[in-house]
Amino acid sequence: MAISFSISHITLITFFYLLILSSSSSSATTTALNITSILSSFQNLTSFSSLLCSTSVASDLTRRDPITLLAVPNSYLSISPSSDLTRRLPPSSLGDILRYHILLQYFSWTDLLKIPPSGVLVTTLLQTTGRAHSNFGAVNITRNPLTNSITIQSPAPYSPSNATVLSLIKTLPYNITILAVNSLLVPYDFNLMASDTRPPLGLNITKTLIDGHNFNVAASMLFASGVVDEFEADEGGAGITLFVPTDVAFGDLPGNVQLQSLPADKKSVVLKFHVLHSYYPLGSLESIVNPVQPTLATEDNGAGSFTLNISRVNGSLAIDTGIVQASVTQTVFDQNPVAIFGVSKVLLPREIFGKASAGITTKPGNGVAVATVQPPETSPSPVNAPGSSDPASNLSSPSGFHEEIKSDSERYQLQSCIVALCCIGFYVVL
Ligand SMILES: *[C@@H]1O[C@H](CO)[C@@H](O)[C@H](O)[C@H]1NC(C)=O
Ligand SMILES: *[C@@H]1O[C@H](CO)[C@@H](O)[C@H](O)[C@H]1NC(C)=O
Ligand SMILES: *[C@@H]1O[C@H](CO)[C@@H](O)[C@H](O)[C@H]1NC(C)=O
Ligand SMILES: *[C@@H]1O[C@H](CO)[C@@H](O)[C@H](O)[C@H]1NC(C)=O
Ligand SMILES: *[C@@H]1O[C@H](CO)[C@@H](O)[C@H](O)[C@H]1NC(C)=O
Ligand SMILES: *[C@@H]1O[C@H](CO)[C@@H](O)[C@H](O)[C@H]1NC(C)=O
Ligand SMILES: *[C@@H]1O[C@H](CO)[C@@H](O)[C@H](O)[C@H]1NC(C)=O
Ligand SMILES: *[C@@H]1O[C@H](CO)[C@@H](O)[C@H](O)[C@H]1NC(C)=O
Ligand SMILES: *[C@@H]1O[C@H](CO)[C@@H](O)[C@H](O)[C@H]1NC(C)=O
């Protein structure tokens, strides 16, 4: 019942997608996602699209991919319970409800059909605002193995709100998938009247760091490179989280790591590697669902590169770059939408220091994790493969990761061929 989804429909969409794909070949341009213009070609999503615009959630999305958007078609948005919400809620609360419909992971239809009956937890844009308690900004996606019906609800037990996937509207591998669902989802324990409207913070990050006393090297590097202006501009939207190494951390850098002599563009990549493009208070970081987080450097270099692995080690927060493990030592500043944490080590991206650091020797008691993995070089391929829905992806072995992606895309091509053949058959039948 739930999946009113005929094979011809999937094959047609895939077929058209293949046509587009083959005509534009693989030379993807680096245009930001414009969700409004993507949705504008669907007559049955006009109300949902205008909600995204009126709550300014659409603009949060321009620098966010990969995502899966759960869109409620007009016919479902106009009936209860969805209509009650859109009528009753102030735009600020409605904005957070809509953020709950933006999954920060790309799912192809095949990925969805691989979801186990026990479900998968997926972080949404709401989790990144810090306004959801615990992991209630994540959704639990489950699949009924008998009907293949896919249901989405809060991970909270007995959560009353759920939505069922109606159909796949559009997919642009590996950036965005739009699924039609039959209802707006309400996050569990969500304060429907809370407001996300806030005056601009206008925080001077350089000054905040200098006032923190321990962070003079970082403050001067950020200031000199000019990236601090970019960070301050990001205080709007979903906010930012900075991990700032202490002065001692800069002093402890191994002799073969010459940060200051890096060319300016590399230096700014290293600095951006210390920043998450969302506001995460300490509690959210501690309960982070997906440990591997993209940084601002990921946005410039492609999905899957320049990620940080954030986890709890020995009761404190550890940040692992693959070649360095730092711990969060203090909260320097925390006020929505900006969080600044002191960290015990300079976060060296393995994409830049992977080879140079093969010789890094650990000073006693420092606990520097030295990895012998080869750097993945700067891979232009979109590395956010559908297979990454597997929480056990071993990102610290880039070569294996790339193999997994390759096999995934090969599988995708094979499936596409089969689908295209089916499609031709379908036309012949017609
Ligand atoms: C899709 O993702 C790839 C790699 O992440 C990127 O190069 C491309 O610009 C993206 N396309 C769109 C339309 O955002
Ligand atoms: C997205 O496209 C719409 C028209 O399709 C346009 O009005 C809007 O300004 C665009 N938004 C951005 C952020 O480019
Ligand atoms: C919405 O419209 C698109 C075509 O514009 C169609 O493929 C899709 O099935 C429709 N979805 C629903 C739920 O009505
Ligand atoms: C997701 O839902 C399924 C089915 O209700 C449940 O068995 C599973 O424990 C849930 N997972 C999480 C993490 O809440
Ligand atoms: C989803 O919600 C509907 C209506 O509130 C309810 O009848 C149904 O049992 C729920 N399904 C699940 C899996 O919780
Ligand atoms: C921020 O503070 C620093 C140090 O106090 C100062 O040099 C800089 O001009 C300030 N920036 C702005 C935009 O006020
Ligand atoms: C992330 O780091 C933790 C602690 O260092 C480690 O246990 C975990 O396996 C790492 N995960 C990934 C995906 O690298
Ligand atoms: C965790 O604790 C163990 C034992 O106390 C210690 O050997 C290890 O270095 C600690 N790890 C970190 C990352 O602090
Ligand atoms: C990743 O894989 C490598 C080799 O397959 C293994 O040695 C390493 O322990 C794995 N790391 C994690 C974090 O699972």
PDB file of C-alpha atoms in Angstrom, residues 170-314:
ATOM      1  CA  LYS A 170      14.410  12.702  -8.129  1.00  0.00           C
ATOM      2  CA  THR A 171      17.975  11.665  -7.486  1.00  0.00           C
ATOM      3  CA  LEU A 172      21.261  13.320  -8.481  1.00  0.00           C
ATOM      4  CA  PRO A 173      24.034  10.936  -7.404  1.00  0.00           C
ATOM      5  CA  TYR A 174      25.686  11.488  -4.998  1.00  0.00           C
ATOM      6  CA  ASN A 175      24.386  14.884  -3.974  1.00  0.00           C
ATOM      7  CA  ILE A 176      20.666  14.781  -3.449  1.00  0.00           C
ATOM      8  CA  THR A 177      17.673  12.486  -3.448  1.00  0.00           C
ATOM      9  CA  ILE A 178      14.142  13.766  -3.092  1.00  0.00           C
ATOM     10  CA  LEU A 179      11.597  11.316  -1.677  1.00  0.00           C
ATOM     11  CA  ALA A 180       7.867  11.978  -1.407  1.00  0.00           C
ATOM     12  CA  VAL A 181       6.543  11.101   2.070  1.00  0.00           C
ATOM     13  CA  ASN A 182       2.950  11.034   3.275  1.00  0.00           C
ATOM     14  CA  SER A 183       3.214  13.324   6.305  1.00  0.00           C
ATOM     15  CA  LEU A 184       5.264  15.975   8.042  1.00  0.00           C
ATOM     16  CA  LEU A 185       7.387  14.419  10.781  1.00  0.00           C
ATOM     17  CA  VAL A 186       7.516  15.981  14.211  1.00  0.00           C
ATOM     18  CA  PRO A 187      10.754  15.402  16.125  1.00  0.00           C
ATOM     19  CA  TYR A 188      10.218  13.739  19.500  1.00  0.00           C
ATOM     20  CA  ASP A 189      10.208  16.000  22.530  1.00  0.00           C
ATOM     21  CA  PHE A 190      10.323  19.024  20.269  1.00  0.00           C
ATOM     22  CA  ASN A 191       9.286  22.318  21.725  1.00  0.00           C
ATOM     23  CA  LEU A 192       6.953  23.439  18.986  1.00  0.00           C
ATOM     24  CA  MET A 193       6.858  26.986  20.233  1.00  0.00           C
ATOM     25  CA  ALA A 194      10.595  27.487  20.679  1.00  0.00           C
ATOM     26  CA  SER A 195      12.051  30.119  18.473  1.00  0.00           C
ATOM     27  CA  ASP A 196      15.105  29.945  16.275  1.00  0.00           C
ATOM     28  CA  THR A 197      15.066  33.661  15.659  1.00  0.00           C
ATOM     29  CA  ARG A 198      18.085  35.207  17.263  1.00  0.00           C
ATOM     30  CA  PRO A 199      19.858  38.494  16.894  1.00  0.00           C
ATOM     31  CA  PRO A 200      23.100  38.258  14.934  1.00  0.00           C
ATOM     32  CA  LEU A 201      25.893  37.428  17.336  1.00  0.00           C
ATOM     33  CA  GLY A 202      28.552  39.490  15.540  1.00  0.00           C
ATOM     34  CA  LEU A 203      31.283  37.656  17.455  1.00  0.00           C
ATOM     35  CA  ASN A 204      34.858  38.804  16.797  1.00  0.00           C
ATOM     36  CA  ILE A 205      36.542  35.401  16.736  1.00  0.00           C
ATOM     37  CA  THR A 206      40.098  36.793  16.769  1.00  0.00           C
ATOM     38  CA  LYS A 207      39.357  38.858  19.855  1.00  0.00           C
ATOM     39  CA  THR A 208      37.618  35.937  21.586  1.00  0.00           C
ATOM     40  CA  LEU A 209      40.706  33.783  21.025  1.00  0.00           C
ATOM     41  CA  ILE A 210      43.125  36.451  22.220  1.00  0.00           C
ATOM     42  CA  ASP A 211      40.981  36.916  25.322  1.00  0.00           C
ATOM     43  CA  GLY A 212      41.222  33.157  25.869  1.00  0.00           C
ATOM     44  CA  HIS A 213      45.028  33.643  26.397  1.00  0.00           C
ATOM     45  CA  ASN A 214      45.988  30.129  25.241  1.00  0.00           C
ATOM     46  CA  PHE A 215      45.305  30.702  21.570  1.00  0.00           C
ATOM     47  CA  ASN A 216      47.576  33.476  20.312  1.00  0.00           C
ATOM     48  CA  VAL A 217      49.200  31.469  17.495  1.00  0.00           C
ATOM     49  CA  ALA A 218      45.847  30.314  16.142  1.00  0.00           C
ATOM     50  CA  ALA A 219      44.396  33.820  16.450  1.00  0.00           C
ATOM     51  CA  SER A 220      47.228  35.368  14.470  1.00  0.00           C
ATOM     52  CA  MET A 221      47.157  32.665  11.770  1.00  0.00           C
ATOM     53  CA  LEU A 222      43.396  32.996  11.367  1.00  0.00           C
ATOM     54  CA  PHE A 223      43.641  36.763  11.233  1.00  0.00           C
ATOM     55  CA  ALA A 224      46.631  36.883   8.858  1.00  0.00           C
ATOM     56  CA  SER A 225      45.114  34.391   6.430  1.00  0.00           C
ATOM     57  CA  GLY A 226      41.802  36.229   6.305  1.00  0.00           C
ATOM     58  CA  VAL A 227      39.793  33.016   6.763  1.00  0.00           C
ATOM     59  CA  VAL A 228      38.446  34.380  10.029  1.00  0.00           C
ATOM     60  CA  ASP A 229      36.231  36.758   8.016  1.00  0.00           C
ATOM     61  CA  GLU A 230      34.760  33.767   6.241  1.00  0.00           C
ATOM     62  CA  PHE A 231      34.105  32.037   9.583  1.00  0.00           C
ATOM     63  CA  GLU A 232      32.418  35.143  10.951  1.00  0.00           C
ATOM     64  CA  ALA A 233      30.208  35.321   7.866  1.00  0.00           C
ATOM     65  CA  ASP A 234      29.140  31.746   8.649  1.00  0.00           C
ATOM     66  CA  GLU A 235      27.781  32.779  12.033  1.00  0.00           C
ATOM     67  CA  GLY A 236      24.434  33.038  10.241  1.00  0.00           C
ATOM     68  CA  GLY A 237      22.637  29.949   8.955  1.00  0.00           C
ATOM     69  CA  ALA A 238      23.459  26.722  10.734  1.00  0.00           C
ATOM     70  CA  GLY A 239      26.384  28.336  12.586  1.00  0.00           C
ATOM     71  CA  ILE A 240      29.923  27.036  13.065  1.00  0.00           C
ATOM     72  CA  THR A 241      32.012  24.989  15.464  1.00  0.00           C
ATOM     73  CA  LEU A 242      35.748  25.734  15.699  1.00  0.00           C
ATOM     74  CA  PHE A 243      38.435  23.489  17.150  1.00  0.00           C
ATOM     75  CA  VAL A 244      41.311  25.763  18.062  1.00  0.00           C
ATOM     76  CA  PRO A 245      44.717  24.299  18.939  1.00  0.00           C
ATOM     77  CA  THR A 246      46.408  25.775  22.002  1.00  0.00           C
ATOM     78  CA  ASP A 247      49.725  27.617  21.740  1.00  0.00           C
ATOM     79  CA  VAL A 248      51.362  24.542  23.299  1.00  0.00           C
ATOM     80  CA  ALA A 249      49.913  22.406  20.481  1.00  0.00           C
ATOM     81  CA  PHE A 250      51.631  24.579  17.869  1.00  0.00           C
ATOM     82  CA  GLY A 251      54.877  24.327  19.846  1.00  0.00           C
ATOM     83  CA  ASP A 252      54.570  20.533  19.877  1.00  0.00           C
ATOM     84  CA  LEU A 253      54.351  20.144  16.100  1.00  0.00           C
ATOM     85  CA  PRO A 254      56.942  17.691  14.814  1.00  0.00           C
ATOM     86  CA  GLY A 255      59.936  19.341  13.136  1.00  0.00           C
ATOM     87  CA  ASN A 256      59.009  18.083   9.680  1.00  0.00           C
ATOM     88  CA  VAL A 257      55.614  19.813   9.766  1.00  0.00           C
ATOM     89  CA  GLN A 258      56.247  23.379   8.603  1.00  0.00           C
ATOM     90  CA  LEU A 259      52.842  25.002   8.895  1.00  0.00           C
ATOM     91  CA  GLN A 260      54.082  28.550   8.457  1.00  0.00           C
ATOM     92  CA  SER A 261      55.913  27.769   5.232  1.00  0.00           C
ATOM     93  CA  LEU A 262      52.875  26.214   3.545  1.00  0.00           C
ATOM     94  CA  PRO A 263      51.558  28.200   0.584  1.00  0.00           C
ATOM     95  CA  ALA A 264      48.665  30.475   1.586  1.00  0.00           C
ATOM     96  CA  ASP A 265      45.967  28.337  -0.053  1.00  0.00           C
ATOM     97  CA  LYS A 266      47.130  25.164   1.734  1.00  0.00           C
ATOM     98  CA  LYS A 267      47.388  27.055   5.002  1.00  0.00           C
ATOM     99  CA  SER A 268      43.802  28.180   4.683  1.00  0.00           C
ATOM    100  CA  VAL A 269      42.710  24.602   3.915  1.00  0.00           C
ATOM    101  CA  VAL A 270      44.413  23.459   7.140  1.00  0.00           C
ATOM    102  CA  LEU A 271      42.629  26.204   9.096  1.00  0.00           C
ATOM    103  CA  LYS A 272      39.262  25.365   7.526  1.00  0.00           C
ATOM    104  CA  PHE A 273      39.883  21.730   8.452  1.00  0.00           C
ATOM    105  CA  HIS A 274      39.440  22.882  12.070  1.00  0.00           C
ATOM    106  CA  VAL A 275      35.879  24.088  11.513  1.00  0.00           C
ATOM    107  CA  LEU A 276      32.512  22.298  11.224  1.00  0.00           C
ATOM    108  CA  HIS A 277      29.852  24.100   9.259  1.00  0.00           C
ATOM    109  CA  SER A 278      27.194  23.818  11.976  1.00  0.00           C
ATOM    110  CA  TYR A 279      26.778  24.798  15.567  1.00  0.00           C
ATOM    111  CA  TYR A 280      27.490  21.847  17.870  1.00  0.00           C
ATOM    112  CA  PRO A 281      27.429  22.492  21.602  1.00  0.00           C
ATOM    113  CA  LEU A 282      29.544  20.059  23.635  1.00  0.00           C
ATOM    114  CA  GLY A 283      26.546  17.812  24.417  1.00  0.00           C
ATOM    115  CA  SER A 284      25.710  17.378  20.728  1.00  0.00           C
ATOM    116  CA  LEU A 285      29.308  16.508  19.903  1.00  0.00           C
ATOM    117  CA  GLU A 286      29.352  13.926  22.674  1.00  0.00           C
ATOM    118  CA  SER A 287      26.237  12.241  21.363  1.00  0.00           C
ATOM    119  CA  ILE A 288      27.160  12.624  17.721  1.00  0.00           C
ATOM    120  CA  VAL A 289      25.624   9.808  15.716  1.00  0.00           C
ATOM    121  CA  ASN A 290      27.906   9.755  12.712  1.00  0.00           C
ATOM    122  CA  PRO A 291      31.497  10.163  13.955  1.00  0.00           C
ATOM    123  CA  VAL A 292      32.893  11.185  10.573  1.00  0.00           C
ATOM    124  CA  GLN A 293      32.100  14.849  10.066  1.00  0.00           C
ATOM    125  CA  PRO A 294      32.792  17.053   7.039  1.00  0.00           C
ATOM    126  CA  THR A 295      34.677  20.312   7.688  1.00  0.00           C
ATOM    127  CA  LEU A 296      34.757  23.629   5.850  1.00  0.00           C
ATOM    128  CA  ALA A 297      37.752  22.202   3.945  1.00  0.00           C
ATOM    129  CA  THR A 298      35.504  19.361   2.726  1.00  0.00           C
ATOM    130  CA  GLU A 299      33.264  21.914   1.034  1.00  0.00           C
ATOM    131  CA  ASP A 300      36.162  23.218  -1.060  1.00  0.00           C
ATOM    132  CA  ASN A 301      37.712  19.839  -1.811  1.00  0.00           C
ATOM    133  CA  GLY A 302      34.832  17.445  -2.342  1.00  0.00           C
ATOM    134  CA  ALA A 303      32.652  15.185  -0.242  1.00  0.00           C
ATOM    135  CA  GLY A 304      34.546  12.546   1.713  1.00  0.00           C
ATOM    136  CA  SER A 305      37.854  14.441   1.866  1.00  0.00           C
ATOM    137  CA  PHE A 306      39.108  16.434   4.852  1.00  0.00           C
ATOM    138  CA  THR A 307      36.764  14.802   7.358  1.00  0.00           C
ATOM    139  CA  LEU A 308      37.239  14.621  11.115  1.00  0.00           C
ATOM    140  CA  ASN A 309      36.370  11.575  13.167  1.00  0.00           C
ATOM    141  CA  ILE A 310      34.805  12.742  16.414  1.00  0.00           C
ATOM    142  CA  SER A 311      34.263  10.206  19.171  1.00  0.00           C
ATOM    143  CA  ARG A 312      34.449   9.745  22.916  1.00  0.00           C
ATOM    144  CA  VAL A 313      37.700   8.275  24.141  1.00  0.00           C
ATOM    145  CA  ASN A 314      38.428   7.849  27.860  1.00  0.00           C
TER     146      ASN A 314
END
